[in-house]
């Protein structure tokens, strides 16, 4: 009987130690392999020219799935146009050639005129009547 009891207690102890406890750290295995997806070819372009708001910019880009190239331009507040031509790939990264067209112009600042000083208006209500017991 005592042998059976010792075996039973030993089996229960082994079973209890084999069950993962919720406060123990998780066990991780090797990461799953990742595979680089091939690039997808694409081609797009757009342009905005709105004289009312002053917006003037454009962007064009193409890719064969390996190398992406394109250009974009934007009208700057100083009157110049910034033109960026670029290529990007996994070997060389992003390579840009930035050029500017036009001359920068900075208008003279407007002279400062302080606002008129404030003068409190005279009260428009009559003075209170005299107190009857005064």
Coordinates of N, CA and C in Angstrom, one line a residue:
X1 N 0.8 -1.2 0.0 CA 0.0 0.0 0.0 C 0.9 1.3 0.0
X2 N 1.9 1.3 0.8 CA 2.8 2.4 0.9 C 3.5 2.7 -0.4
X3 N 3.8 1.6 -1.1 CA 4.5 1.7 -2.4 C 3.6 2.4 -3.4
X4 N 2.3 2.0 -3.4 CA 1.3 2.6 -4.3 C 1.1 4.0 -4.0
X5 N 1.1 4.3 -2.7 CA 0.9 5.7 -2.3 C 2.1 6.6 -2.7
X6 N 3.3 6.0 -2.6 CA 4.5 6.8 -3.0 C 4.5 7.0 -4.5
X7 N 4.1 6.0 -5.2 CA 4.1 6.1 -6.7 C 3.0 7.1 -7.1
X8 N 1.9 7.1 -6.4 CA 0.8 8.0 -6.8 C 1.2 9.4 -6.5
X9 N 1.8 9.7 -5.3 CA 2.3 11.0 -4.9 C 3.4 11.5 -5.9
X10 N 4.3 10.6 -6.3 CA 5.3 10.9 -7.3 C 4.8 11.3 -8.6
X11 N 3.8 10.5 -9.1 CA 3.1 10.8 -10.4 C 2.4 12.1 -10.3
X12 N 1.7 12.4 -9.2 CA 1.0 13.7 -9.1 C 2.0 14.9 -9.1
X13 N 3.1 14.7 -8.4 CA 4.2 15.7 -8.4 C 4.7 16.0 -9.8
X14 N 5.0 14.9 -10.5 CA 5.6 15.0 -11.9 C 4.5 15.7 -12.8
X15 N 3.3 15.4 -12.6 CA 2.2 16.0 -13.4 C 2.1 17.5 -13.1
X16 N 2.1 17.8 -11.8 CA 2.0 19.2 -11.4 C 3.1 20.1 -11.9
X17 N 4.3 19.5 -11.9 CA 5.5 20.3 -12.4 C 5.5 20.4 -13.9
X18 N 4.9 19.6 -14.6 CA 4.9 19.6 -16.1 C 3.9 20.6 -16.6
X19 N 2.9 20.9 -15.8 CA 1.8 21.9 -16.3 C 2.4 23.3 -16.3
X20 N 2.3 24.0 -17.4 CA 2.9 25.4 -17.4 C 2.1 26.3 -16.5
X21 N 2.8 27.1 -15.7 CA 2.1 28.0 -14.8 C 1.9 29.4 -15.6
X22 N 0.8 30.0 -15.3 CA 0.5 31.3 -16.0 C 1.5 32.4 -15.7
X23 N 2.2 32.3 -14.5 CA 3.2 33.4 -14.2 C 4.6 33.1 -14.7
X24 N 4.8 32.0 -15.4 CA 6.1 31.7 -15.9 C 6.2 32.3 -17.3
X25 N 7.4 32.7 -17.7 CA 7.6 33.4 -19.0 C 7.3 32.4 -20.1
X26 N 6.8 32.9 -21.3 CA 6.5 32.0 -22.4 C 7.8 31.4 -23.0
X27 N 7.7 30.3 -23.6 CA 8.8 29.7 -24.3 C 8.7 29.9 -25.8
X28 N 9.7 30.5 -26.4 CA 9.7 30.9 -27.8 C 10.6 29.9 -28.5
X29 N 10.2 29.6 -29.7 CA 11.1 28.8 -30.6 C 11.8 29.7 -31.6
X30 N 12.4 29.1 -32.6 CA 13.0 29.9 -33.7 C 12.0 30.6 -34.5
X31 N 12.3 31.9 -34.9 CA 11.3 32.6 -35.7 C 11.0 31.9 -37.0
X32 N 9.8 32.2 -37.5 CA 9.4 31.6 -38.8 C 10.2 32.3 -39.9
X33 N 10.6 31.6 -41.0 CA 11.4 32.2 -42.0 C 10.5 33.3 -42.8
X34 N 11.2 34.3 -43.2 CA 10.5 35.4 -44.0 C 11.0 35.4 -45.4
X35 N 10.1 35.7 -46.3 CA 10.5 35.7 -47.7 C 10.3 37.1 -48.3
X36 N 11.2 37.6 -49.0 CA 11.1 39.0 -49.6 C 10.1 38.9 -50.7
X37 N 9.1 39.7 -50.7 CA 8.2 39.7 -51.8 C 8.7 40.5 -53.0
X38 N 8.5 40.1 -54.2 CA 9.0 40.9 -55.3 C 8.2 42.2 -55.4
X39 N 8.9 43.2 -55.9 CA 8.2 44.5 -56.1 C 7.2 44.4 -57.2
X40 N 6.2 45.3 -57.1 CA 5.2 45.4 -58.2 C 5.5 46.6 -59.0
X41 N 5.5 46.4 -60.3 CA 5.6 47.6 -61.2 C 4.4 48.6 -61.1
X42 N 4.7 49.9 -61.2 CA 3.7 50.9 -61.1 C 4.1 52.1 -61.9
X43 N 3.2 53.0 -62.1 CA 3.4 54.2 -62.8 C 2.3 55.2 -62.5
X44 N 2.6 56.4 -61.9 CA 1.6 57.4 -61.6 C 2.2 58.8 -61.7
X45 N 1.3 59.7 -61.9 CA 1.6 61.1 -61.8 C 0.4 62.0 -61.5
X46 N 0.7 63.2 -61.0 CA -0.4 64.1 -60.7 C 0.2 65.5 -60.7
X47 N -0.6 66.5 -60.9 CA -0.2 67.9 -60.8 C -1.3 68.8 -60.3
X48 N -0.9 69.8 -59.6 CA -1.9 70.8 -59.1 C -1.4 72.2 -59.4
X49 N -2.2 73.0 -60.0 CA -1.8 74.4 -60.3 C -3.1 75.2 -60.0
X50 N -3.1 75.9 -58.9 CA -4.2 76.7 -58.5 C -3.8 78.1 -58.2
X51 N -3.9 79.0 -59.2 CA -3.4 80.4 -59.0 C -4.1 81.1 -57.8
X52 N -5.4 80.8 -57.5 CA -6.1 81.5 -56.4 C -5.4 81.2 -55.1
X53 N -5.0 80.0 -54.8 CA -4.4 79.6 -53.5 C -2.9 79.7 -53.6
X54 N -2.3 79.7 -54.8 CA -0.9 79.7 -55.0 C -0.3 78.3 -55.0
X55 N -1.1 77.3 -54.9 CA -0.6 75.9 -55.0 C -0.1 75.6 -56.4
X56 N 1.1 75.1 -56.5 CA 1.7 74.7 -57.8 C 2.7 73.6 -57.5
X57 N 2.3 72.3 -57.7 CA 3.2 71.2 -57.4 C 2.8 70.0 -58.3
X58 N 3.8 69.1 -58.5 CA 3.6 67.9 -59.3 C 4.4 66.8 -58.8
X59 N 4.0 65.6 -59.2 CA 4.8 64.4 -58.8 C 4.5 63.3 -59.8
X60 N 5.6 62.7 -60.3 CA 5.5 61.6 -61.2 C 6.5 60.5 -60.7
X61 N 6.1 59.2 -60.8 CA 6.9 58.1 -60.3 C 6.6 56.9 -61.1
X62 N 7.7 56.1 -61.4 CA 7.6 54.8 -62.1 C 8.5 53.8 -61.4
X63 N 8.1 52.5 -61.5 CA 8.9 51.4 -60.9 C 8.7 50.2 -61.8
X64 N 9.9 49.5 -62.0 CA 9.8 48.2 -62.7 C 9.8 47.0 -61.7
X65 N 9.6 47.3 -60.4 CA 9.6 46.3 -59.4 C 10.9 46.2 -58.7
X66 N 11.9 46.7 -59.2 CA 13.2 46.7 -58.6 C 13.8 48.1 -58.3
X67 N 13.7 49.0 -59.3 CA 14.1 50.4 -59.1 C 13.0 51.3 -59.3
X68 N 12.8 52.2 -58.4 CA 11.8 53.3 -58.5 C 12.5 54.6 -58.8
X69 N 11.9 55.3 -59.8 CA 12.5 56.6 -60.1 C 11.3 57.6 -60.4
X70 N 11.7 58.8 -60.3 CA 10.6 59.9 -60.5 C 11.1 61.2 -60.2
X71 N 10.2 62.2 -60.1 CA 10.5 63.5 -59.8 C 9.3 64.2 -59.2
X72 N 9.5 65.3 -58.5 CA 8.5 66.1 -58.0 C 8.9 67.5 -57.9
X73 N 8.0 68.5 -58.0 CA 8.3 69.9 -58.0 C 7.3 70.6 -57.2
X74 N 7.7 71.7 -56.6 CA 6.8 72.5 -55.7 C 7.3 74.0 -55.8
X75 N 6.3 74.8 -55.9 CA 6.5 76.3 -55.9 C 6.8 76.7 -54.4
X76 N 7.9 77.3 -54.2 CA 8.3 77.7 -52.8 C 7.7 79.1 -52.5
X77 N 7.6 79.5 -51.3 CA 7.0 80.8 -50.9 C 7.9 82.0 -51.4
X78 N 9.2 81.7 -51.6 CA 10.1 82.8 -52.0 C 10.1 83.0 -53.5
X79 N 9.3 82.3 -54.2 CA 9.2 82.5 -55.7 C 10.0 81.5 -56.5
X80 N 10.8 80.7 -55.9 CA 11.5 79.7 -56.7 C 10.7 78.4 -56.8
X81 N 11.1 77.5 -57.7 CA 10.5 76.2 -57.8 C 11.6 75.2 -57.5
X82 N 11.3 74.3 -56.6 CA 12.2 73.2 -56.2 C 11.8 72.0 -57.0
X83 N 12.8 71.4 -57.7 CA 12.6 70.2 -58.5 C 13.5 69.1 -58.0
X84 N 13.0 68.0 -57.6 CA 13.7 66.8 -57.1 C 13.5 65.7 -58.1
X85 N 14.6 65.1 -58.6 CA 14.6 63.9 -59.4 C 15.3 62.8 -58.5
X86 N 14.7 61.6 -58.5 CA 15.2 60.6 -57.6 C 15.2 59.2 -58.2
X87 N 16.0 58.4 -57.6 CA 15.9 56.9 -57.8 C 16.0 56.3 -56.4
X88 N 15.4 55.1 -56.3 CA 15.5 54.3 -55.1 C 15.4 52.9 -55.4
X89 N 16.4 52.1 -54.7 CA 16.4 50.7 -54.8 C 17.0 50.1 -53.6
X90 N 17.0 48.8 -53.5 CA 17.5 48.1 -52.3 C 19.0 48.2 -52.2
X91 N 19.7 48.4 -53.2 CA 21.2 48.5 -53.2 C 21.7 49.8 -52.9
X92 N 21.2 50.9 -53.5 CA 21.7 52.2 -53.3 C 20.9 53.1 -52.4
X93 N 19.7 52.7 -52.0 CA 18.8 53.5 -51.2 C 18.2 54.6 -52.0
X94 N 17.8 55.7 -51.3 CA 17.2 56.8 -52.0 C 18.3 57.8 -52.4
X95 N 18.3 58.1 -53.7 CA 19.3 59.1 -54.2 C 18.6 60.2 -54.9
X96 N 18.8 61.4 -54.4 CA 18.0 62.5 -54.9 C 18.9 63.6 -55.5
X97 N 18.5 64.2 -56.6 CA 19.1 65.4 -57.2 C 18.2 66.6 -57.0
X98 N 18.5 67.6 -56.2 CA 17.7 68.7 -55.9 C 18.2 69.9 -56.7
X99 N 17.3 70.6 -57.4 CA 17.6 71.8 -58.2 C 16.5 72.8 -57.9
X100 N 16.9 74.1 -58.1 CA 16.0 75.2 -57.9 C 16.0 76.1 -59.2
X101 N 14.8 76.5 -59.6 CA 14.6 77.4 -60.7 C 14.1 78.7 -60.2
X102 N 14.6 79.8 -60.8 CA 14.2 81.1 -60.4 C 15.0 81.7 -59.3
X103 N 14.7 83.0 -59.0 CA 15.5 83.7 -58.0 C 14.6 83.9 -56.8
X104 N 15.2 83.8 -55.7 CA 14.4 84.0 -54.4 C 14.2 85.5 -54.2
X105 N 13.0 85.9 -53.9 CA 12.7 87.3 -53.6 C 11.9 87.4 -52.3
X106 N 12.3 88.3 -51.5 CA 11.8 88.6 -50.2 C 11.2 90.0 -50.2
X107 N 9.9 90.2 -50.2 CA 9.3 91.5 -50.1 C 9.7 92.2 -48.8
X108 N 9.8 93.5 -48.9 CA 10.1 94.3 -47.7 C 8.9 94.1 -46.7
X109 N 9.3 94.1 -45.4 CA 8.2 93.9 -44.5 C 7.3 95.2 -44.4
X110 N 6.1 95.0 -44.1 CA 5.2 96.1 -44.0 C 5.5 96.9 -42.7
X111 N 5.5 98.2 -42.7 CA 5.8 99.0 -41.5 C 4.8 98.6 -40.4
X112 N 5.3 98.7 -39.2 CA 4.4 98.4 -38.1 C 3.7 99.6 -37.6
X113 N 2.4 99.5 -37.4 CA 1.5 100.6 -36.9 C 0.8 100.0 -35.7
X114 N 1.1 100.5 -34.5 CA 0.5 99.9 -33.3 C -1.0 100.3 -33.3
X115 N -1.8 99.4 -32.7 CA -3.2 99.7 -32.7 C -3.5 100.9 -31.8
X116 N -4.6 101.6 -32.0 CA -4.9 102.8 -31.2 C -5.1 102.4 -29.7
X117 N -4.7 103.3 -28.8 CA -4.8 102.9 -27.4 C -6.3 103.0 -27.0
X118 N -6.6 102.3 -26.0 CA -8.0 102.1 -25.5 C -8.3 103.2 -24.5
X119 N -9.4 103.9 -24.6 CA -9.9 104.8 -23.6 C -11.2 104.4 -23.2
X120 N -11.4 104.2 -21.8 CA -12.6 103.7 -21.3 C -13.7 104.8 -21.5
X121 N -14.9 104.4 -22.0 CA -16.0 105.3 -22.3 C -16.5 105.8 -20.9
X122 N -17.1 107.0 -21.0 CA -17.8 107.5 -19.8 C -19.0 106.7 -19.5
X123 N -19.4 106.5 -18.2 CA -20.6 105.7 -17.9 C -21.8 106.3 -18.5
X124 N -22.7 105.5 -19.0 CA -24.0 106.0 -19.6 C -25.2 105.9 -18.7
X125 N -25.0 105.5 -17.4 CA -26.1 105.4 -16.5 C -26.0 106.6 -15.5
X126 N -27.2 106.9 -14.9 CA -27.2 108.0 -14.0 C -26.6 107.6 -12.7
X127 N -26.1 108.5 -11.8 CA -25.6 108.2 -10.5 C -26.7 107.6 -9.6
X128 N -26.4 106.9 -8.6 CA -27.5 106.3 -7.8 C -28.2 107.4 -7.0
X129 N -29.4 107.2 -6.6 CA -30.1 108.2 -5.8 C -29.5 108.2 -4.4
X130 N -29.6 109.4 -3.7 CA -29.1 109.4 -2.3 C -29.8 108.4 -1.4
X131 N -29.1 108.0 -0.4 CA -29.7 107.0 0.5 C -30.7 107.8 1.5
X132 N -31.9 107.3 1.7 CA -32.9 108.0 2.5 C -32.4 108.3 4.0
X133 N -31.5 107.5 4.6 CA -31.1 107.7 5.9 C -29.8 108.4 6.0
X134 N -29.3 108.9 5.0 CA -28.0 109.6 5.1 C -28.0 111.0 5.5

